[in-house]
Amino acid sequence: MCERFARRSLYSLNDLLFHLPIHYQDKTCIVPIASLRPGDNALVKGELTHCQIHQARQTVLTCTIDDGSGILLLRFFHFNKQQLASLKRGVEQGKWLTSFGEIQYGRHTLQVTHPEYRIIDKNQIVQVAKTLTPVYPTTEGLSQQVLRNCIQQIIEKLTQQHIEDFLPRSIRQSLNYPSLFQALIYLHSPPADCSLFELEEGRDPYRQSLIFEELLAHQLSMKSSYQRQKQLHAFPLIQATEKKHYSTLFLAQLSFNLTQAQQRVLDDIILDIEKSSPMQRLVQGDVGSGKTVVAAMAALFAIQHGFQAALMAPTELLAEQHRENFQQWLQPLGLKVGWLSGKSTAKQRRESLQQIADGSVQMIIGTHALFQDKVVFHQLAMVIIDEQHRFGVHQRLALLQKGNASVAVKNYPHQLIMTATPIPRTLAMTAYADLDCSIIDELPPGRIAVETVVLSEQRRDAVLERVHLACLDKRQAYWVCTLIEESEVLQCQAAEKTYAALVNRFPDLSIGLVHGRMKADEKKSVMQAFKQADLSLLVATTVIEVGVDVPNASLMIIENAERLGLSQLHQLRGRVGRGSQSSVCVLMHGHPLSKNGKSRLKTLRETNDGFEVARKDLALRGPGEVLGTRQTGLAEMKIADIIRDQQLIPKVNETAQILLNEYPDSVEAIIKRWIGQKTDYQNV
Ligand code: ADP
Ligand code: MG
């Protein structure tokens, strides 16, 4: 039994109490058959008048009951001999029947299929339920009845003393919420006269109060993590004039000026890093908004104080590209860039680790490999994480631990986290409550919006011809092969096949191939060739989704576009439209396309705005999918849903702040009740 409870993560009495019904049944009164309507779930009582077996396509047992007001047909597709015998006997003996189930249209009368039923005597008084009957989410092997009985027993013995209200009374009252005790009793056994509709919608103050508290628990957990980190020590990096050596030189050597938005974000960063606690800043910026330059500046702010900076990227390809960019930018300044990736050879690795440890490299770039135990930094003062949605919270925190430990007080690095999936403000308040946020809300000047075209797979030949002509015309194009994400192997095979077909069909074009299963060196040289325009067409898998930057590429074809999430497509599309020429992105889809698929692709055709795309994507797929591994906590909430319940968020936010300032004991208790030990943020 225990194991079965565990499968639904019902470990304690507390868990059972907070395991709330998903539906309710009204068995509090007997409804006359004449007043039933299809769709009702109703308790009825009547005389058992017929019982028969029909041999149609399938064997069916049917009974009828008559309560004087009307006749109801009961149907059973599954039944056993005993059942049949007792019903038959019931008819002979003039017995009555109570039935509960969903009423449907039938051929001659209303009907109900597989109702719960009981045979009774004609004048027997039927005990109706005093409260609505809860229906709980169940799991295999744990029946509704067992769950209901367990919870009912707990509820009956429960008193106000058992359930402490951690939300201070004054706050609870100002929100017009009942006590937690009242709320739980109400939701597990709602009074007969309450509105079933309101209850099922979850709009009643009882459920709302619980949703509120759960959202609050998450907010508090993240905000306390934020506060704990703020109490750590970091080297203040005061950007006084005489210190601005490298960052000034770097800006001077760029071929463009920073946008106002980039400048504003840098100002935010400077304010943070001049303090003696670590920066924890998230930069949201649409694809192509120029986050890398901001990252480089942040790194230089640390380096010009004699410290190291590290940049972690989620894929080998992106890390490699950052390495090239940074090398190009920093070498002229006399700075050295170190490199660490999972695919480095043992010798390279040893050398890199040595250089990182002795401080002979100032800028370190890599993948997940950066936060492994063996990596010891000389004096790390700035950690930058690109495309954070690909990383878990613990990975970020592990890197944070790599601060400087060689002095008496441990100094933690400042952290800059970057994401290209911008989300609406209220959502950001919740999802990123443990970070300060800045937004790059402007694209570099001169960008021409990417034109997006949606075409059926049946037009493949025409598309191929268009790509051919464009490439002959010295334009560069991506051909992206996608499959369902799980299968990287198949995706790579698909790309290889497409590559072979294209090479065969267009001998006059120079075509390259890049996918996740190629060796790091191979990938690098292919990307290099594409960047130098030695290749005009690059066949790729979704490995190029994040960060790849080849400004001259102006055409992208995405196969099976309907299979990817909107944010992912937007990211991919962001690989073109980076230069000064007008770009086109062709979303090619299988035929026929579902209505839903059509409207999803239409969203991309209609907007180039990452916020808009993210909003649609969130509505369609939910935060867990869109925001990635970091947000599993949000996706696993028991009863709240940050999309559905977002109207509560401003108030939750405000309340969290009050609790943190004035009721520290409540903070701990609320977090523990709702999140328990699960959270990663706790143990920094
Ligand atoms: P993302 O925000 O998607 O990471 P990148 O940092 O890769 O974007 O920048 C996209 C392109 O825009 C790069 O080629 C970069 O050099 C260029 N870029 C960045 N900032 C500016 C700017 N202020 N003016 C013009 N081009 C810029
Ligand atoms: Mg980027």
XYZ file of C-alpha atoms and ligand atoms in Angstrom:
712
model
C 0.000 0.000 0.000
C 2.762 2.397 0.982
C 4.414 1.963 -2.353
C 1.189 2.763 -4.088
C 0.845 5.976 -2.137
C 4.451 6.784 -2.884
C 3.813 6.492 -6.579
C 1.536 9.497 -6.321
C 4.049 11.121 -3.999
C 1.678 10.868 -1.089
C 4.216 10.277 1.644
C 2.638 11.786 4.689
C -0.668 12.784 6.187
C 0.150 16.272 5.117
C 0.529 15.130 1.526
C -2.835 13.424 1.661
C -4.433 16.563 3.034
C -3.038 18.587 0.185
C -4.010 16.012 -2.405
C -7.047 17.875 -3.650
C -10.003 16.564 -5.655
C -10.074 17.212 -9.372
C -13.854 16.835 -9.575
C -16.868 16.445 -7.363
C -19.981 14.335 -7.579
C -23.289 15.454 -6.214
C -24.884 12.529 -4.397
C -26.606 14.742 -1.881
C -30.095 14.378 -3.325
C -32.138 12.050 -5.459
C -33.137 13.578 -8.769
C -36.456 12.755 -10.483
C -35.770 11.046 -13.816
C -38.011 13.516 -15.633
C -35.758 16.414 -14.722
C -32.489 14.804 -15.874
C -30.502 16.347 -18.671
C -27.754 14.744 -20.733
C -24.394 15.568 -19.195
C -25.751 15.593 -15.638
C -24.052 13.367 -13.104
C -26.997 12.404 -10.993
C -28.239 10.102 -8.304
C -31.606 8.576 -9.227
C -33.883 5.935 -7.696
C -36.558 3.845 -9.344
C -38.219 0.501 -9.654
C -36.256 -2.117 -11.565
C -38.606 -2.985 -14.395
C -36.542 -4.849 -17.004
C -33.311 -6.711 -17.287
C -32.148 -8.145 -20.597
C -29.132 -9.245 -22.566
C -28.732 -8.058 -26.155
C -26.438 -9.719 -28.615
C -25.579 -6.936 -31.002
C -21.998 -6.307 -32.203
C -21.177 -6.596 -28.541
C -23.044 -8.240 -25.705
C -24.886 -5.664 -23.617
C -26.809 -5.996 -20.420
C -29.581 -3.418 -20.157
C -31.951 -2.630 -17.326
C -34.596 0.004 -16.966
C -35.714 1.798 -13.871
C -38.904 3.757 -13.462
C -39.498 6.331 -10.732
C -42.964 7.359 -11.793
C -41.684 10.544 -13.438
C -39.795 8.767 -16.217
C -37.737 5.813 -17.363
C -33.960 5.508 -17.409
C -31.962 2.878 -19.271
C -28.873 1.407 -17.605
C -26.257 -0.246 -19.856
C -23.404 -2.593 -18.967
C -20.858 -3.821 -21.486
C -18.866 -5.558 -18.792
C -20.690 -7.640 -16.219
C -20.420 -10.980 -14.523
C -22.844 -13.817 -13.897
C -23.552 -12.788 -10.337
C -24.452 -9.279 -11.361
C -26.773 -10.573 -14.038
C -28.428 -13.024 -11.630
C -28.977 -10.440 -8.912
C -30.480 -7.936 -11.317
C -32.778 -10.586 -12.817
C -33.867 -11.591 -9.332
C -34.417 -7.929 -8.550
C -36.914 -7.605 -11.381
C -38.807 -10.718 -10.251
C -38.935 -9.545 -6.646
C -40.021 -5.963 -7.494
C -36.823 -4.444 -6.126
C -35.722 -0.839 -6.577
C -32.347 0.528 -7.622
C -30.255 3.607 -6.950
C -27.935 4.630 -9.753
C -25.245 7.274 -10.112
C -23.544 8.120 -13.371
C -23.404 10.473 -16.311
C -26.686 10.805 -18.123
C -26.548 10.464 -21.916
C -28.941 10.600 -24.836
C -30.305 7.164 -25.749
C -32.421 5.972 -28.610
C -35.765 6.058 -26.801
C -34.999 7.262 -23.305
C -32.099 8.866 -21.500
C -29.470 6.349 -20.494
C -26.463 5.823 -18.295
C -23.531 3.494 -18.936
C -21.822 1.548 -16.156
C -23.410 3.525 -13.335
C -22.579 2.905 -9.710
C -25.739 1.179 -8.519
C -27.280 -0.528 -5.536
C -30.327 -2.802 -5.283
C -32.684 -1.744 -2.512
C -36.100 -2.576 -1.176
C -39.089 -0.633 -2.409
C -39.591 1.467 0.689
C -36.025 1.512 1.873
C -34.788 4.961 2.855
C -31.757 5.921 0.857
C -28.981 7.637 2.793
C -27.864 10.491 0.599
C -24.426 12.055 1.053
C -24.231 15.049 3.365
C -21.479 16.663 1.343
C -20.370 16.602 -2.267
C -18.278 13.545 -3.023
C -14.676 14.289 -3.972
C -13.002 12.616 -6.944
C -9.243 12.458 -6.512
C -6.499 11.966 -9.049
C -5.664 8.286 -8.664
C -2.903 6.031 -9.753
C -2.740 2.449 -10.846
C -3.406 0.187 -7.895
C -4.697 2.948 -5.652
C -8.434 3.085 -6.036
C -10.650 6.097 -5.692
C -12.414 4.433 -2.814
C -9.254 3.729 -0.814
C -7.998 7.237 -1.307
C -11.359 8.742 -0.451
C -11.656 6.684 2.735
C -8.140 7.529 3.880
C -8.601 11.228 3.343
C -12.082 11.221 4.831
C -10.755 9.610 8.006
C -8.075 12.252 8.308
C -10.552 15.037 7.700
C -12.936 13.764 10.355
C -10.258 13.791 13.023
C -8.777 17.061 11.930
C -9.100 20.102 14.147
C -7.991 23.669 13.770
C -4.969 22.887 15.962
C -3.592 20.359 13.514
C -3.364 22.826 10.708
C -1.424 25.850 11.560
C -1.917 28.961 9.500
C 1.466 30.265 8.525
C 0.029 33.122 6.551
C -0.448 35.844 9.175
C -4.051 36.514 10.046
C -3.975 40.175 9.038
C -2.772 39.262 5.554
C -5.251 36.431 5.228
C -8.073 38.739 6.217
C -7.048 41.504 3.868
C -7.132 38.979 1.031
C -10.511 37.665 2.193
C -9.209 34.142 2.444
C -10.551 31.533 4.881
C -8.230 29.773 7.306
C -6.239 26.894 5.889
C -8.238 24.501 8.060
C -11.519 25.796 6.664
C -10.195 25.658 3.152
C -9.058 22.035 3.382
C -12.255 20.840 5.036
C -14.310 22.672 2.433
C -12.413 21.307 -0.536
C -12.365 17.703 0.678
C -16.018 17.702 1.697
C -17.887 20.678 0.256
C -21.320 21.375 1.745
C -24.316 20.182 -0.250
C -25.483 23.705 -1.044
C -22.265 25.034 -2.569
C -21.904 25.830 -6.243
C -20.542 22.787 -8.012
C -19.700 24.915 -10.998
C -17.627 27.400 -9.050
C -15.929 24.584 -7.232
C -14.913 22.773 -10.391
C -13.659 25.983 -11.931
C -11.442 26.463 -8.870
C -12.664 30.058 -8.518
C -13.928 29.707 -4.941
C -11.951 31.509 -2.216
C -11.046 28.176 -0.632
C -9.086 26.825 -3.556
C -7.837 30.280 -4.472
C -6.342 30.632 -1.013
C -4.418 27.397 -1.452
C -3.247 28.337 -4.930
C -2.117 31.646 -3.520
C -0.157 29.980 -0.761
C 1.538 27.573 -3.123
C 2.599 30.381 -5.464
C 3.757 32.265 -2.413
C 5.843 29.303 -1.255
C 7.677 29.233 -4.587
C 8.205 32.925 -4.585
C 9.538 32.821 -1.025
C 11.822 29.935 -1.763
C 13.401 31.716 -4.715
C 13.530 35.068 -2.994
C 15.216 33.602 0.077
C 17.760 31.973 -2.144
C 18.336 35.382 -3.683
C 18.753 36.951 -0.255
C 21.106 34.241 0.924
C 23.290 34.838 -2.083
C 23.202 38.563 -1.481
C 24.767 37.912 1.894
C 27.772 36.248 0.306
C 30.877 38.206 -0.395
C 32.169 39.170 -3.814
C 34.980 41.432 -4.965
C 33.524 44.844 -5.721
C 34.591 45.743 -9.243
C 34.595 49.536 -9.173
C 34.724 50.787 -12.747
C 36.760 53.909 -12.079
C 38.312 55.650 -15.094
C 41.824 54.331 -14.570
C 40.456 50.779 -14.413
C 38.500 50.949 -17.650
C 41.416 50.035 -19.787
C 40.230 46.863 -21.537
C 36.551 47.635 -21.821
C 37.292 51.000 -23.418
C 39.724 49.478 -25.898
C 37.247 46.744 -26.713
C 34.431 49.173 -27.466
C 36.738 51.246 -29.626
C 37.659 48.279 -31.750
C 34.049 47.230 -32.450
C 32.752 48.217 -35.850
C 29.467 49.459 -34.359
C 28.131 51.430 -31.417
C 26.195 49.747 -28.651
C 22.452 50.161 -28.829
C 20.803 52.159 -26.065
C 19.340 48.969 -24.691
C 22.753 47.300 -24.531
C 24.143 50.364 -22.808
C 21.320 50.385 -20.284
C 21.907 46.751 -19.397
C 25.623 47.433 -18.963
C 24.758 50.254 -16.582
C 22.629 47.826 -14.551
C 25.548 45.410 -14.482
C 28.025 48.033 -13.321
C 25.765 49.062 -10.447
C 25.609 45.416 -9.378
C 29.274 44.537 -9.576
C 30.476 47.602 -7.741
C 28.861 46.110 -4.654
C 30.558 43.598 -2.394
C 27.849 40.968 -2.866
C 27.584 38.848 -5.992
C 25.530 40.113 -8.908
C 22.674 37.757 -9.839
C 21.378 39.283 -13.018
C 19.377 37.827 -15.830
C 19.486 39.490 -19.221
C 16.527 38.736 -21.445
C 16.989 39.653 -25.040
C 15.433 38.424 -28.234
C 17.603 36.491 -30.675
C 20.035 38.824 -32.371
C 19.684 41.599 -29.812
C 23.429 41.450 -29.162
C 23.829 39.673 -25.845
C 27.333 38.417 -26.622
C 28.844 41.878 -26.704
C 27.243 42.604 -23.356
C 28.758 39.378 -22.032
C 32.178 40.365 -23.305
C 31.943 43.742 -21.603
C 30.918 42.119 -18.333
C 33.883 39.766 -18.594
C 36.242 42.673 -19.214
C 34.887 44.525 -16.176
C 36.286 41.653 -14.113
C 39.427 41.085 -16.136
C 40.540 44.690 -15.897
C 40.624 44.223 -12.142
C 43.036 41.346 -12.541
C 40.403 38.598 -12.213
C 39.194 35.799 -14.447
C 35.827 35.536 -16.164
C 34.131 32.349 -17.354
C 31.448 31.879 -19.983
C 29.420 28.673 -20.112
C 27.347 27.719 -23.139
C 24.917 24.803 -23.471
C 26.269 23.285 -26.686
C 29.702 22.525 -28.009
C 28.943 24.428 -31.190
C 27.894 27.590 -29.422
C 30.789 27.423 -26.963
C 33.171 27.013 -29.874
C 31.719 30.031 -31.579
C 31.989 32.125 -28.451
C 35.597 31.047 -28.187
C 36.300 32.308 -31.682
C 34.552 35.610 -31.070
C 36.260 36.199 -27.774
C 39.638 35.275 -29.189
C 39.172 37.757 -31.972
C 38.080 40.429 -29.538
C 40.504 39.815 -26.685
C 43.739 38.805 -28.381
C 44.413 42.310 -29.691
C 44.103 43.464 -26.091
C 46.821 41.041 -25.059
C 44.418 38.762 -23.208
C 44.288 34.982 -23.368
C 41.216 32.798 -23.823
C 41.098 29.343 -22.211
C 38.894 26.509 -23.379
C 37.267 23.546 -21.734
C 34.748 21.179 -23.236
C 33.624 17.621 -22.656
C 35.204 16.625 -25.926
C 38.701 17.983 -25.265
C 41.441 15.335 -25.363
C 43.107 14.363 -22.098
C 46.207 16.345 -22.977
C 44.301 19.494 -23.989
C 42.313 19.162 -20.846
C 45.349 18.925 -18.607
C 46.844 21.982 -20.225
C 43.628 23.955 -19.987
C 43.131 23.069 -16.342
C 46.689 24.158 -15.634
C 46.222 27.508 -17.386
C 42.929 28.099 -15.616
C 44.482 27.305 -12.253
C 47.647 29.371 -12.635
C 45.845 32.361 -14.085
C 47.634 32.429 -17.415
C 44.236 32.617 -19.134
C 41.933 35.456 -18.149
C 38.817 34.492 -20.091
C 37.596 30.895 -19.922
C 34.964 29.539 -22.265
C 33.375 26.136 -22.235
C 30.410 23.851 -21.893
C 29.079 21.949 -18.857
C 32.660 20.781 -18.347
C 33.358 24.104 -16.626
C 31.595 23.317 -13.384
C 33.180 19.929 -12.790
C 35.145 19.323 -9.632
C 38.570 19.224 -11.236
C 38.265 22.755 -12.522
C 39.971 25.151 -10.143
C 40.103 28.796 -11.082
C 42.871 31.152 -10.178
C 40.708 34.143 -9.347
C 37.247 33.899 -10.790
C 35.130 37.007 -10.368
C 32.579 36.774 -13.180
C 30.487 33.857 -14.355
C 28.392 34.225 -17.485
C 25.832 31.654 -18.513
C 24.478 31.817 -22.035
C 21.066 30.433 -22.967
C 20.280 29.543 -19.389
C 17.114 27.603 -20.156
C 19.341 24.722 -21.174
C 20.895 24.477 -17.733
C 19.539 23.410 -14.381
C 19.682 25.633 -11.358
C 22.210 23.375 -9.640
C 24.625 23.721 -12.538
C 24.560 27.449 -12.165
C 25.049 27.157 -8.436
C 27.930 24.709 -8.853
C 29.721 27.252 -10.977
C 29.068 29.876 -8.374
C 31.000 27.747 -5.900
C 34.073 28.168 -8.065
C 34.786 31.532 -6.548
C 38.073 32.467 -5.080
C 38.934 30.427 -2.026
C 42.578 31.392 -1.637
C 41.889 34.300 0.670
C 40.470 34.290 4.172
C 36.931 35.286 3.172
C 35.555 33.221 0.332
C 34.659 35.447 -2.555
C 31.882 34.392 -4.874
C 31.850 35.415 -8.522
C 29.323 37.832 -9.965
C 26.814 36.088 -12.197
C 25.337 37.154 -15.478
C 22.715 34.893 -16.980
C 21.431 35.325 -20.501
C 18.313 34.052 -22.184
C 16.753 34.452 -25.585
C 13.322 33.291 -24.469
C 11.842 36.492 -23.160
C 8.700 36.013 -21.117
C 5.916 38.332 -19.977
C 6.571 40.393 -16.875
C 4.272 38.690 -14.408
C 5.648 35.335 -15.398
C 9.209 36.561 -15.099
C 8.387 37.720 -11.569
C 7.711 34.126 -10.669
C 10.065 32.193 -12.878
C 13.035 34.437 -12.173
C 12.251 35.575 -8.640
C 15.776 34.609 -7.597
C 17.354 36.982 -10.100
C 17.382 40.654 -10.994
C 16.211 41.156 -14.550
C 17.300 43.420 -17.377
C 15.886 43.425 -20.860
C 17.569 44.257 -24.152
C 14.433 45.452 -25.860
C 15.930 46.775 -29.047
C 17.650 45.177 -32.015
C 20.796 46.676 -33.564
C 19.931 49.245 -36.229
C 19.539 48.330 -39.865
C 18.121 44.888 -39.302
C 15.452 43.941 -41.765
C 12.714 41.730 -40.363
C 12.900 38.137 -41.527
C 10.105 37.254 -43.881
C 8.579 33.942 -42.864
C 6.859 31.677 -45.352
C 4.844 28.575 -44.503
C 4.861 25.890 -47.193
C 3.777 22.296 -47.496
C 6.291 19.509 -47.974
C 4.619 19.013 -51.374
C 6.348 22.192 -52.568
C 9.769 20.807 -51.759
C 10.977 20.911 -55.361
C 10.097 24.551 -55.752
C 11.860 25.328 -52.481
C 14.963 23.461 -53.611
C 15.060 25.472 -56.816
C 14.758 28.694 -54.881
C 17.629 27.700 -52.595
C 19.704 26.772 -55.631
C 19.183 30.138 -57.291
C 19.847 32.043 -54.075
C 23.126 30.212 -53.513
C 24.248 30.808 -57.089
C 23.486 34.444 -56.375
C 26.120 34.395 -53.580
C 23.621 34.195 -50.777
C 24.114 31.661 -48.001
C 21.472 29.324 -46.678
C 20.759 26.903 -43.834
C 18.818 23.731 -44.455
C 17.624 22.494 -41.078
C 16.569 18.881 -40.644
C 14.440 18.243 -37.601
C 12.864 15.227 -36.067
C 11.198 14.672 -32.774
C 13.738 15.953 -30.321
C 14.341 12.796 -28.314
C 16.059 11.054 -31.143
C 19.311 12.777 -31.880
C 20.624 9.752 -33.752
C 17.718 9.741 -36.175
C 17.969 13.475 -36.590
C 21.608 13.177 -37.565
C 20.794 10.370 -39.984
C 18.100 12.502 -41.570
C 20.587 15.329 -41.979
C 23.151 12.978 -43.545
C 20.576 11.697 -46.013
C 19.415 15.163 -46.956
C 23.006 16.274 -47.315
C 23.777 13.396 -49.706
C 20.667 14.164 -51.754
C 21.473 17.857 -52.020
C 25.106 17.240 -52.982
C 23.894 14.887 -55.654
C 21.283 17.270 -56.983
C 23.362 20.440 -56.951
C 26.946 19.548 -57.964
C 27.534 23.228 -58.709
C 27.070 24.271 -55.068
C 29.478 23.851 -52.177
C 27.471 22.243 -49.426
C 28.403 21.466 -45.825
C 26.946 19.316 -43.092
C 26.947 19.845 -39.346
C 25.254 17.773 -36.665
C 25.600 16.852 -33.020
C 27.339 13.536 -33.507
C 30.271 14.865 -35.496
C 33.661 15.352 -33.871
C 34.270 18.783 -32.394
C 37.048 19.489 -34.912
C 34.885 18.556 -37.864
C 32.065 20.759 -36.669
C 34.439 23.607 -36.118
C 35.945 23.452 -39.568
C 32.556 23.203 -41.255
C 31.293 26.234 -39.333
C 34.474 28.084 -40.164
C 34.034 27.347 -43.866
C 30.431 28.510 -43.758
C 31.399 31.655 -41.936
C 34.046 32.435 -44.570
C 31.451 31.795 -47.280
C 33.443 28.848 -48.656
C 30.215 26.920 -48.287
C 27.001 28.367 -49.606
C 24.570 25.837 -48.192
C 24.776 24.338 -44.717
C 22.712 21.283 -43.917
C 22.265 21.099 -40.159
C 20.277 19.617 -37.320
C 18.841 21.762 -34.553
C 22.371 21.986 -33.082
C 22.496 25.354 -34.758
C 19.475 26.469 -32.762
C 21.303 28.498 -30.181
C 23.710 31.284 -30.713
C 25.187 30.503 -34.111
C 26.051 33.779 -35.781
C 26.837 34.000 -39.481
C 25.550 37.418 -40.541
C 25.808 36.749 -44.265
C 23.352 33.829 -44.144
C 19.995 35.083 -45.316
C 17.911 32.052 -46.153
C 16.731 29.260 -43.907
C 14.634 26.242 -44.658
C 13.260 24.295 -41.708
C 11.902 20.857 -42.468
C 9.054 19.399 -40.375
C 8.600 22.760 -38.752
C 5.298 21.671 -37.224
C 7.142 19.318 -34.887
C 9.086 21.992 -33.044
C 7.979 24.369 -30.320
C 7.383 27.975 -31.305
C 10.237 29.330 -29.212
C 12.594 26.841 -30.767
C 11.512 27.816 -34.277
C 11.947 31.456 -33.383
C 15.460 30.721 -32.148
C 16.301 28.873 -35.326
C 14.884 31.633 -37.454
C 17.046 34.063 -35.488
C 20.099 32.598 -37.258
C 19.141 34.619 -40.322
C 18.313 38.289 -40.539
C 21.552 39.182 -38.763
C 23.126 41.076 -41.583
C 22.002 43.996 -43.681
C 20.275 42.034 -46.451
C 16.668 40.925 -46.309
C 16.199 37.339 -45.188
C 13.647 34.630 -45.669
C 12.749 31.697 -43.455
C 10.735 28.880 -44.996
C 8.797 26.716 -42.562
C 8.161 23.501 -44.419
C 5.554 21.197 -42.945
C 4.189 17.713 -43.522
C 0.949 17.306 -45.405
C -1.793 17.572 -44.280
C -1.248 19.962 -41.410
C -3.559 19.905 -38.390
C -5.602 22.993 -37.576
C -3.579 23.553 -34.445
C -0.330 23.158 -36.393
C -1.550 25.694 -38.912
C -2.317 28.304 -36.307
C 1.020 27.734 -34.585
C 3.005 28.299 -37.763
C 0.820 31.274 -38.549
C 1.982 32.899 -35.306
C 5.540 32.827 -36.591
C 4.550 34.173 -39.956
C 2.824 37.080 -38.290
C 5.378 38.146 -35.736
C 9.125 38.460 -35.327
C 8.783 39.526 -31.719
C 10.228 37.019 -29.275
C 7.933 38.152 -26.453
C 4.876 37.539 -28.561
C 6.160 34.136 -29.651
C 6.973 33.148 -26.068
C 3.515 34.211 -24.904
C 1.837 32.000 -27.497
C 4.213 29.144 -26.810
C 3.592 29.329 -23.075
C -0.131 29.210 -23.638
C 0.255 26.179 -25.889
C 2.911 24.144 -24.117
C 3.160 25.463 -20.575
C 6.131 26.817 -18.644
C 7.883 23.501 -17.995
C 8.471 22.915 -21.692
C 9.193 26.451 -22.727
C 11.435 27.579 -19.911
C 13.382 24.357 -19.750
C 15.021 22.393 -16.986
C 15.371 25.320 -14.671
C 11.644 25.544 -14.229
C 10.766 22.007 -13.246
C 9.811 23.388 -9.824
C 7.178 25.590 -11.407
C 5.892 22.798 -13.579
C 5.563 20.487 -10.587
C 3.331 22.671 -8.485
C 0.574 20.739 -6.743
C -2.403 22.941 -7.444
C -1.240 26.253 -8.852
C -0.544 26.876 -12.504
C 1.433 29.986 -13.262
C -0.259 30.541 -16.583
C -3.830 30.009 -15.427
C -3.276 31.780 -12.105
C -1.116 34.645 -13.261
C -3.600 37.259 -12.099
C -2.603 36.342 -8.534
C 1.100 36.928 -9.095
C 1.404 40.664 -8.351
C -0.342 40.146 -5.007
C 1.767 37.063 -4.287
C 4.866 39.071 -4.991
C 3.824 41.875 -2.704
C 2.907 39.448 0.075
C 6.223 37.622 -0.275
C 8.052 40.874 0.292
C 6.045 41.634 3.431
C 6.688 38.176 4.850
C 10.409 38.352 4.128
C 10.657 41.693 5.875
C 8.331 41.124 8.798
C 7.584 37.432 9.320
C 10.741 35.371 8.779
C 9.303 32.405 10.720
C 6.323 32.157 8.409
C 8.646 32.171 5.414
C 10.443 29.019 6.483
C 7.233 27.279 7.478
C 5.421 28.034 4.230
C 8.342 26.898 2.105
C 8.628 23.708 4.085
C 4.933 22.937 3.831
C 4.685 23.335 0.074
C 8.118 22.573 -1.245
C 9.757 20.581 1.524
C 13.217 19.326 0.749
C 12.786 19.271 -2.988
C 14.167 22.657 -3.827
C 17.689 23.178 -5.022
C 17.697 26.818 -4.130
C 17.740 26.009 -0.449
C 21.210 24.660 -0.132
C 23.442 27.330 -1.512
P 22.161 37.219 -29.386
O 21.520 38.239 -28.514
O 21.179 36.418 -30.155
O 23.169 36.375 -28.652
P 24.495 38.156 -30.764
O 25.206 38.615 -29.571
O 24.938 36.866 -31.378
O 22.941 38.058 -30.480
O 24.523 39.331 -31.825
C 23.985 39.197 -33.092
C 24.782 39.984 -34.106
O 24.602 41.371 -33.912
C 26.272 39.751 -34.040
O 26.746 39.620 -35.340
C 26.807 40.991 -33.356
O 28.136 41.266 -33.726
C 25.844 42.050 -33.856
N 25.679 43.198 -32.963
C 25.612 43.166 -31.614
N 25.413 44.411 -31.124
C 25.342 45.248 -32.176
C 25.128 46.659 -32.312
N 24.969 47.441 -31.255
N 25.107 47.164 -33.561
C 25.252 46.361 -34.636
N 25.453 45.033 -34.561
C 25.506 44.469 -33.361
Mg 23.579 34.468 -28.153
